[in-house]
């Protein structure tokens, strides 16, 4: 059996981090089980000519890819190694202000509600391009930090900011709000 | 040897108490008006965010909140002043509810109506707290046989008398704002906040003007205290602090103590406050606001305020704290991704001022739970 070992410290290329991590290394002492690594070691021999091309794996494995016309072993479906993610930290954030190249937000720890509210300033570049148009004062987002173990067994630190897609105001809902406002003013306002 | 001061000692019936509470975000002022009658101005939650701080404090003093809270004032609807006010009002069965007359418009009720839609998405509570209070008040007014007008018991504006004690105490509470001009402008300002078609459903931004807020003056036979809410100084003489200074309706007294406006910021300050409304070197209390881009009060604000008075107290100092410690990998990622990262203090500090309403005894000040003299 081909055995791959996770290097003591695995360098992460710029492409792999997508500019999100800004750190140079993945720490091999992080909280992943040996089981996950072992499972992903089967990957090279199970792929039939299409594997070994993901960014996560480039330049990180010490074995060259093996291209086989037919798999030597066919495991039952569902046992193929998959990417795994271990979330270490997750917040719900509310954008409080958007500046030219960064935004300010309040974060609530989703794993421990006893933690204090945190205030952050984050460069807009850290938000996925598709989500940047959703950045506005009052919009909600989720920020997760964790480790991802690729199919090839590589470990990398990941950080993901995802803006929450909330329903948009429609003509109908706004009409309802106006009607409701008139009703509330009629009941509680002073004319 | 200094006498021991306990947080749970109730004031004497002839003592005026002003307790200013503030964590890093939010404020609440609890006032003993004499003879076991209380007023609460604004609301924030306690350390564990489970109960309005005013309820927790008054219960700790064995106050019967249902009968002894006589007045609840919501100075404005921003979420740092209103959290828990619905629960507070529902518990205070005998309290009258007062809010800014600037909220009396269809446009503001439009914000309230929209917040009913938004709340399911964003957990925003600001406008819905007002609605909780109004519903409860509607229910109370409908209980008797003389059901008439609903809404708050009083819409406060410049010169509105909000409380007069019965008997010999002569305690009075008067609103100093909003001005007539602010009330006129308010509807248009709220209209700008209303959502438009295809806009995403999101939490309402905190961008309505602070000059809508209700500043108050509390007068007794021996002392007067100014509560500045979030009122700001603006160039328009008919709005903000300048409007108060120009108003013929305000009580013509000088106060010995002030809850500084707008978290001690430069925007909340005005030379005229110190010359026309306050005695020299007044006792000055500030609540921090740490959720903004820069925490308030800033170091510069503290220097400015200390040049005004040597008696400056803050409910939570320093106003921001280090974020909680986390897995080192998480901390490295946060450091790499953020330009700034800080935490808002959770503990709700208290500055307690007690003044005799019978004689000229020196007032006593005590600080609890992280509040400090600066």
PDB file of N, CA, C and O in Angstrom, chain B residues 225-283:
ATOM      1  N   UNK B 225     -30.249  67.382  38.583  1.00  0.00           N
ATOM      2  CA  UNK B 225     -29.390  66.469  37.815  1.00  0.00           C
ATOM      3  C   UNK B 225     -29.844  66.475  36.363  1.00  0.00           C
ATOM      4  O   UNK B 225     -31.051  66.425  36.080  1.00  0.00           O
ATOM      5  N   UNK B 226     -28.884  66.531  35.463  1.00  0.00           N
ATOM      6  CA  UNK B 226     -29.187  66.587  34.029  1.00  0.00           C
ATOM      7  C   UNK B 226     -28.862  65.229  33.398  1.00  0.00           C
ATOM      8  O   UNK B 226     -27.756  64.714  33.580  1.00  0.00           O
ATOM      9  N   UNK B 227     -29.809  64.658  32.691  1.00  0.00           N
ATOM     10  CA  UNK B 227     -29.566  63.403  31.955  1.00  0.00           C
ATOM     11  C   UNK B 227     -29.559  63.739  30.463  1.00  0.00           C
ATOM     12  O   UNK B 227     -30.602  64.081  29.889  1.00  0.00           O
ATOM     13  N   UNK B 228     -28.395  63.619  29.851  1.00  0.00           N
ATOM     14  CA  UNK B 228     -28.212  64.150  28.490  1.00  0.00           C
ATOM     15  C   UNK B 228     -28.631  63.231  27.365  1.00  0.00           C
ATOM     16  O   UNK B 228     -28.520  63.609  26.198  1.00  0.00           O
ATOM     17  N   UNK B 229     -29.091  62.008  27.679  1.00  0.00           N
ATOM     18  CA  UNK B 229     -29.464  61.028  26.640  1.00  0.00           C
ATOM     19  C   UNK B 229     -28.348  60.967  25.581  1.00  0.00           C
ATOM     20  O   UNK B 229     -27.162  60.969  25.932  1.00  0.00           O
ATOM     21  N   UNK B 230     -28.702  60.919  24.318  1.00  0.00           N
ATOM     22  CA  UNK B 230     -27.684  60.916  23.255  1.00  0.00           C
ATOM     23  C   UNK B 230     -27.718  62.227  22.474  1.00  0.00           C
ATOM     24  O   UNK B 230     -27.307  62.280  21.308  1.00  0.00           O
ATOM     25  N   UNK B 231     -28.227  63.257  23.111  1.00  0.00           N
ATOM     26  CA  UNK B 231     -28.406  64.519  22.403  1.00  0.00           C
ATOM     27  C   UNK B 231     -27.062  65.051  21.903  1.00  0.00           C
ATOM     28  O   UNK B 231     -26.060  64.984  22.599  1.00  0.00           O
ATOM     29  N   UNK B 232     -27.073  65.576  20.707  1.00  0.00           N
ATOM     30  CA  UNK B 232     -25.833  66.074  20.119  1.00  0.00           C
ATOM     31  C   UNK B 232     -25.914  67.580  19.901  1.00  0.00           C
ATOM     32  O   UNK B 232     -26.992  68.163  19.882  1.00  0.00           O
ATOM     33  N   UNK B 233     -24.746  68.162  19.704  1.00  0.00           N
ATOM     34  CA  UNK B 233     -24.685  69.590  19.384  1.00  0.00           C
ATOM     35  C   UNK B 233     -24.623  69.705  17.862  1.00  0.00           C
ATOM     36  O   UNK B 233     -23.740  69.109  17.242  1.00  0.00           O
ATOM     37  N   UNK B 234     -25.562  70.391  17.276  1.00  0.00           N
ATOM     38  CA  UNK B 234     -25.566  70.571  15.818  1.00  0.00           C
ATOM     39  C   UNK B 234     -25.542  72.058  15.507  1.00  0.00           C
ATOM     40  O   UNK B 234     -25.795  72.890  16.383  1.00  0.00           O
ATOM     41  N   UNK B 235     -25.226  72.377  14.262  1.00  0.00           N
ATOM     42  CA  UNK B 235     -25.086  73.801  13.926  1.00  0.00           C
ATOM     43  C   UNK B 235     -26.446  74.521  13.895  1.00  0.00           C
ATOM     44  O   UNK B 235     -26.525  75.714  14.134  1.00  0.00           O
ATOM     45  N   UNK B 236     -27.509  73.780  13.611  1.00  0.00           N
ATOM     46  CA  UNK B 236     -28.842  74.376  13.550  1.00  0.00           C
ATOM     47  C   UNK B 236     -29.272  74.811  14.960  1.00  0.00           C
ATOM     48  O   UNK B 236     -29.386  73.978  15.866  1.00  0.00           O
ATOM     49  N   UNK B 237     -29.519  76.100  15.177  1.00  0.00           N
ATOM     50  CA  UNK B 237     -29.875  76.556  16.531  1.00  0.00           C
ATOM     51  C   UNK B 237     -31.230  76.044  17.005  1.00  0.00           C
ATOM     52  O   UNK B 237     -31.563  76.185  18.187  1.00  0.00           O
ATOM     53  N   UNK B 238     -32.003  75.479  16.105  1.00  0.00           N
ATOM     54  CA  UNK B 238     -33.329  74.991  16.507  1.00  0.00           C
ATOM     55  C   UNK B 238     -33.334  73.497  16.813  1.00  0.00           C
ATOM     56  O   UNK B 238     -34.394  72.888  16.974  1.00  0.00           O
ATOM     57  N   UNK B 239     -32.148  72.880  16.847  1.00  0.00           N
ATOM     58  CA  UNK B 239     -32.077  71.449  17.148  1.00  0.00           C
ATOM     59  C   UNK B 239     -30.935  71.201  18.139  1.00  0.00           C
ATOM     60  O   UNK B 239     -30.055  72.014  18.306  1.00  0.00           O
ATOM     61  N   UNK B 240     -30.979  70.051  18.777  1.00  0.00           N
ATOM     62  CA  UNK B 240     -29.889  69.626  19.661  1.00  0.00           C
ATOM     63  C   UNK B 240     -29.731  70.536  20.873  1.00  0.00           C
ATOM     64  O   UNK B 240     -30.679  71.181  21.332  1.00  0.00           O
ATOM     65  N   UNK B 241     -28.502  70.562  21.395  1.00  0.00           N
ATOM     66  CA  UNK B 241     -28.240  71.320  22.630  1.00  0.00           C
ATOM     67  C   UNK B 241     -28.514  72.806  22.469  1.00  0.00           C
ATOM     68  O   UNK B 241     -28.949  73.473  23.407  1.00  0.00           O
ATOM     69  N   UNK B 242     -28.227  73.351  21.291  1.00  0.00           N
ATOM     70  CA  UNK B 242     -28.440  74.788  21.106  1.00  0.00           C
ATOM     71  C   UNK B 242     -29.909  75.146  21.280  1.00  0.00           C
ATOM     72  O   UNK B 242     -30.245  76.183  21.844  1.00  0.00           O
ATOM     73  N   UNK B 243     -30.797  74.256  20.817  1.00  0.00           N
ATOM     74  CA  UNK B 243     -32.238  74.511  20.973  1.00  0.00           C
ATOM     75  C   UNK B 243     -32.617  74.544  22.455  1.00  0.00           C
ATOM     76  O   UNK B 243     -33.438  75.372  22.873  1.00  0.00           O
ATOM     77  N   UNK B 244     -32.008  73.661  23.256  1.00  0.00           N
ATOM     78  CA  UNK B 244     -32.289  73.661  24.702  1.00  0.00           C
ATOM     79  C   UNK B 244     -31.808  74.961  25.333  1.00  0.00           C
ATOM     80  O   UNK B 244     -32.509  75.602  26.126  1.00  0.00           O
ATOM     81  N   UNK B 245     -30.598  75.363  24.928  1.00  0.00           N
ATOM     82  CA  UNK B 245     -30.037  76.585  25.507  1.00  0.00           C
ATOM     83  C   UNK B 245     -30.888  77.801  25.150  1.00  0.00           C
ATOM     84  O   UNK B 245     -31.001  78.745  25.924  1.00  0.00           O
ATOM     85  N   UNK B 246     -31.509  77.770  23.970  1.00  0.00           N
ATOM     86  CA  UNK B 246     -32.332  78.902  23.527  1.00  0.00           C
ATOM     87  C   UNK B 246     -33.762  78.835  24.051  1.00  0.00           C
ATOM     88  O   UNK B 246     -34.523  79.782  23.880  1.00  0.00           O
ATOM     89  N   UNK B 247     -34.128  77.699  24.627  1.00  0.00           N
ATOM     90  CA  UNK B 247     -35.545  77.485  24.959  1.00  0.00           C
ATOM     91  C   UNK B 247     -35.984  78.273  26.193  1.00  0.00           C
ATOM     92  O   UNK B 247     -35.356  78.203  27.247  1.00  0.00           O
ATOM     93  N   UNK B 248     -37.099  78.974  26.088  1.00  0.00           N
ATOM     94  CA  UNK B 248     -37.643  79.654  27.277  1.00  0.00           C
ATOM     95  C   UNK B 248     -38.385  78.676  28.197  1.00  0.00           C
ATOM     96  O   UNK B 248     -38.779  79.032  29.297  1.00  0.00           O
ATOM     97  N   UNK B 249     -38.587  77.440  27.714  1.00  0.00           N
ATOM     98  CA  UNK B 249     -39.393  76.472  28.477  1.00  0.00           C
ATOM     99  C   UNK B 249     -38.585  75.675  29.494  1.00  0.00           C
ATOM    100  O   UNK B 249     -39.145  75.023  30.354  1.00  0.00           O
ATOM    101  N   UNK B 250     -37.277  75.701  29.374  1.00  0.00           N
ATOM    102  CA  UNK B 250     -36.491  74.832  30.267  1.00  0.00           C
ATOM    103  C   UNK B 250     -36.433  75.423  31.677  1.00  0.00           C
ATOM    104  O   UNK B 250     -36.427  76.653  31.852  1.00  0.00           O
ATOM    105  N   UNK B 251     -36.352  74.532  32.694  1.00  0.00           N
ATOM    106  CA  UNK B 251     -36.220  75.012  34.065  1.00  0.00           C
ATOM    107  C   UNK B 251     -34.933  75.827  34.212  1.00  0.00           C
ATOM    108  O   UNK B 251     -33.879  75.428  33.703  1.00  0.00           O
ATOM    109  N   UNK B 252     -35.028  76.937  34.883  1.00  0.00           N
ATOM    110  CA  UNK B 252     -33.865  77.826  34.997  1.00  0.00           C
ATOM    111  C   UNK B 252     -33.053  77.469  36.248  1.00  0.00           C
ATOM    112  O   UNK B 252     -33.004  78.230  37.212  1.00  0.00           O
ATOM    113  N   UNK B 253     -32.489  76.276  36.230  1.00  0.00           N
ATOM    114  CA  UNK B 253     -31.647  75.848  37.361  1.00  0.00           C
ATOM    115  C   UNK B 253     -30.310  75.372  36.813  1.00  0.00           C
ATOM    116  O   UNK B 253     -30.201  75.048  35.620  1.00  0.00           O
ATOM    117  N   UNK B 254     -29.327  75.351  37.686  1.00  0.00           N
ATOM    118  CA  UNK B 254     -28.040  74.777  37.297  1.00  0.00           C
ATOM    119  C   UNK B 254     -27.850  73.468  38.056  1.00  0.00           C
ATOM    120  O   UNK B 254     -28.087  73.393  39.264  1.00  0.00           O
ATOM    121  N   UNK B 255     -27.424  72.463  37.324  1.00  0.00           N
ATOM    122  CA  UNK B 255     -27.363  71.107  37.885  1.00  0.00           C
ATOM    123  C   UNK B 255     -25.969  70.814  38.469  1.00  0.00           C
ATOM    124  O   UNK B 255     -24.953  71.262  37.923  1.00  0.00           O
ATOM    125  N   UNK B 256     -25.970  70.019  39.523  1.00  0.00           N
ATOM    126  CA  UNK B 256     -24.707  69.639  40.151  1.00  0.00           C
ATOM    127  C   UNK B 256     -24.159  68.328  39.608  1.00  0.00           C
ATOM    128  O   UNK B 256     -23.035  67.935  39.933  1.00  0.00           O
ATOM    129  N   UNK B 257     -24.946  67.664  38.790  1.00  0.00           N
ATOM    130  CA  UNK B 257     -24.479  66.378  38.231  1.00  0.00           C
ATOM    131  C   UNK B 257     -25.077  66.190  36.842  1.00  0.00           C
ATOM    132  O   UNK B 257     -26.167  66.700  36.546  1.00  0.00           O
ATOM    133  N   UNK B 258     -24.370  65.445  36.015  1.00  0.00           N
ATOM    134  CA  UNK B 258     -24.836  65.204  34.639  1.00  0.00           C
ATOM    135  C   UNK B 258     -24.495  63.793  34.189  1.00  0.00           C
ATOM    136  O   UNK B 258     -23.398  63.282  34.483  1.00  0.00           O
ATOM    137  N   UNK B 259     -25.436  63.150  33.525  1.00  0.00           N
ATOM    138  CA  UNK B 259     -25.116  61.947  32.740  1.00  0.00           C
ATOM    139  C   UNK B 259     -24.801  62.507  31.369  1.00  0.00           C
ATOM    140  O   UNK B 259     -25.658  63.031  30.688  1.00  0.00           O
ATOM    141  N   UNK B 260     -23.519  62.436  31.012  1.00  0.00           N
ATOM    142  CA  UNK B 260     -23.058  63.102  29.790  1.00  0.00           C
ATOM    143  C   UNK B 260     -23.756  62.535  28.555  1.00  0.00           C
ATOM    144  O   UNK B 260     -24.077  61.342  28.490  1.00  0.00           O
ATOM    145  N   UNK B 261     -23.962  63.417  27.597  1.00  0.00           N
ATOM    146  CA  UNK B 261     -24.686  63.022  26.391  1.00  0.00           C
ATOM    147  C   UNK B 261     -23.792  62.231  25.441  1.00  0.00           C
ATOM    148  O   UNK B 261     -22.580  62.452  25.358  1.00  0.00           O
ATOM    149  N   UNK B 262     -24.428  61.330  24.745  1.00  0.00           N
ATOM    150  CA  UNK B 262     -23.786  60.582  23.655  1.00  0.00           C
ATOM    151  C   UNK B 262     -22.409  60.032  24.015  1.00  0.00           C
ATOM    152  O   UNK B 262     -21.426  60.224  23.296  1.00  0.00           O
ATOM    153  N   UNK B 263     -22.368  59.335  25.171  1.00  0.00           N
ATOM    154  CA  UNK B 263     -21.181  58.570  25.564  1.00  0.00           C
ATOM    155  C   UNK B 263     -19.908  59.431  25.644  1.00  0.00           C
ATOM    156  O   UNK B 263     -18.808  58.964  25.363  1.00  0.00           O
ATOM    157  N   UNK B 264     -20.119  60.699  26.006  1.00  0.00           N
ATOM    158  CA  UNK B 264     -18.961  61.583  26.218  1.00  0.00           C
ATOM    159  C   UNK B 264     -18.296  62.046  24.940  1.00  0.00           C
ATOM    160  O   UNK B 264     -17.200  62.618  24.981  1.00  0.00           O
ATOM    161  N   UNK B 265     -18.926  61.838  23.816  1.00  0.00           N
ATOM    162  CA  UNK B 265     -18.282  62.203  22.544  1.00  0.00           C
ATOM    163  C   UNK B 265     -18.249  63.721  22.378  1.00  0.00           C
ATOM    164  O   UNK B 265     -19.009  64.455  23.023  1.00  0.00           O
ATOM    165  N   UNK B 266     -17.395  64.186  21.493  1.00  0.00           N
ATOM    166  CA  UNK B 266     -17.334  65.608  21.162  1.00  0.00           C
ATOM    167  C   UNK B 266     -18.654  66.092  20.587  1.00  0.00           C
ATOM    168  O   UNK B 266     -19.076  67.223  20.837  1.00  0.00           O
ATOM    169  N   UNK B 267     -19.336  65.215  19.832  1.00  0.00           N
ATOM    170  CA  UNK B 267     -20.618  65.599  19.230  1.00  0.00           C
ATOM    171  C   UNK B 267     -21.683  65.881  20.282  1.00  0.00           C
ATOM    172  O   UNK B 267     -22.617  66.630  20.035  1.00  0.00           O
ATOM    173  N   UNK B 268     -21.544  65.216  21.421  1.00  0.00           N
ATOM    174  CA  UNK B 268     -22.555  65.390  22.464  1.00  0.00           C
ATOM    175  C   UNK B 268     -22.231  66.545  23.402  1.00  0.00           C
ATOM    176  O   UNK B 268     -22.974  66.786  24.353  1.00  0.00           O
ATOM    177  N   UNK B 269     -21.119  67.215  23.142  1.00  0.00           N
ATOM    178  CA  UNK B 269     -20.665  68.260  24.061  1.00  0.00           C
ATOM    179  C   UNK B 269     -20.934  69.648  23.477  1.00  0.00           C
ATOM    180  O   UNK B 269     -20.982  69.824  22.246  1.00  0.00           O
ATOM    181  N   UNK B 270     -21.111  70.604  24.370  1.00  0.00           N
ATOM    182  CA  UNK B 270     -21.366  71.980  23.941  1.00  0.00           C
ATOM    183  C   UNK B 270     -20.950  72.883  25.106  1.00  0.00           C
ATOM    184  O   UNK B 270     -21.301  72.593  26.265  1.00  0.00           O
ATOM    185  N   UNK B 271     -20.229  73.943  24.815  1.00  0.00           N
ATOM    186  CA  UNK B 271     -19.780  74.852  25.883  1.00  0.00           C
ATOM    187  C   UNK B 271     -20.947  75.338  26.730  1.00  0.00           C
ATOM    188  O   UNK B 271     -20.833  75.495  27.946  1.00  0.00           O
ATOM    189  N   UNK B 272     -22.079  75.579  26.048  1.00  0.00           N
ATOM    190  CA  UNK B 272     -23.249  76.127  26.750  1.00  0.00           C
ATOM    191  C   UNK B 272     -23.791  75.201  27.832  1.00  0.00           C
ATOM    192  O   UNK B 272     -24.396  75.654  28.805  1.00  0.00           O
ATOM    193  N   UNK B 273     -23.578  73.876  27.673  1.00  0.00           N
ATOM    194  CA  UNK B 273     -24.045  72.944  28.708  1.00  0.00           C
ATOM    195  C   UNK B 273     -23.359  73.277  30.022  1.00  0.00           C
ATOM    196  O   UNK B 273     -23.973  73.350  31.084  1.00  0.00           O
ATOM    197  N   UNK B 274     -22.047  73.510  29.928  1.00  0.00           N
ATOM    198  CA  UNK B 274     -21.230  73.704  31.137  1.00  0.00           C
ATOM    199  C   UNK B 274     -21.435  75.093  31.737  1.00  0.00           C
ATOM    200  O   UNK B 274     -21.365  75.267  32.952  1.00  0.00           O
ATOM    201  N   UNK B 275     -21.724  76.065  30.877  1.00  0.00           N
ATOM    202  CA  UNK B 275     -21.886  77.428  31.407  1.00  0.00           C
ATOM    203  C   UNK B 275     -23.323  77.721  31.837  1.00  0.00           C
ATOM    204  O   UNK B 275     -23.541  78.389  32.842  1.00  0.00           O
ATOM    205  N   UNK B 276     -24.299  77.222  31.102  1.00  0.00           N
ATOM    206  CA  UNK B 276     -25.687  77.615  31.372  1.00  0.00           C
ATOM    207  C   UNK B 276     -26.486  76.576  32.153  1.00  0.00           C
ATOM    208  O   UNK B 276     -27.452  76.923  32.822  1.00  0.00           O
ATOM    209  N   UNK B 277     -26.115  75.301  32.023  1.00  0.00           N
ATOM    210  CA  UNK B 277     -26.950  74.260  32.627  1.00  0.00           C
ATOM    211  C   UNK B 277     -26.322  73.593  33.848  1.00  0.00           C
ATOM    212  O   UNK B 277     -27.007  72.891  34.589  1.00  0.00           O
ATOM    213  N   UNK B 278     -25.021  73.781  34.024  1.00  0.00           N
ATOM    214  CA  UNK B 278     -24.331  73.064  35.110  1.00  0.00           C
ATOM    215  C   UNK B 278     -23.626  74.020  36.065  1.00  0.00           C
ATOM    216  O   UNK B 278     -23.155  75.100  35.654  1.00  0.00           O
ATOM    217  N   UNK B 279     -23.518  73.600  37.323  1.00  0.00           N
ATOM    218  CA  UNK B 279     -22.685  74.311  38.291  1.00  0.00           C
ATOM    219  C   UNK B 279     -21.222  74.037  37.940  1.00  0.00           C
ATOM    220  O   UNK B 279     -20.926  73.072  37.226  1.00  0.00           O
ATOM    221  N   UNK B 280     -20.293  74.821  38.471  1.00  0.00           N
ATOM    222  CA  UNK B 280     -18.879  74.534  38.202  1.00  0.00           C
ATOM    223  C   UNK B 280     -18.483  73.136  38.717  1.00  0.00           C
ATOM    224  O   UNK B 280     -18.973  72.690  39.765  1.00  0.00           O
ATOM    225  N   UNK B 281     -17.631  72.489  37.979  1.00  0.00           N
ATOM    226  CA  UNK B 281     -17.086  71.170  38.336  1.00  0.00           C
ATOM    227  C   UNK B 281     -18.162  70.182  38.784  1.00  0.00           C
ATOM    228  O   UNK B 281     -18.138  69.641  39.905  1.00  0.00           O
ATOM    229  N   UNK B 282     -19.117  69.922  37.938  1.00  0.00           N
ATOM    230  CA  UNK B 282     -20.204  69.013  38.322  1.00  0.00           C
ATOM    231  C   UNK B 282     -19.725  67.552  38.347  1.00  0.00           C
ATOM    232  O   UNK B 282     -18.725  67.193  37.710  1.00  0.00           O
ATOM    233  N   UNK B 283     -20.464  66.733  39.068  1.00  0.00           N
ATOM    234  CA  UNK B 283     -20.244  65.283  38.993  1.00  0.00           C
ATOM    235  C   UNK B 283     -20.693  64.844  37.601  1.00  0.00           C
ATOM    236  O   UNK B 283     -21.811  65.176  37.179  1.00  0.00           O
TER     237      UNK B 283
END
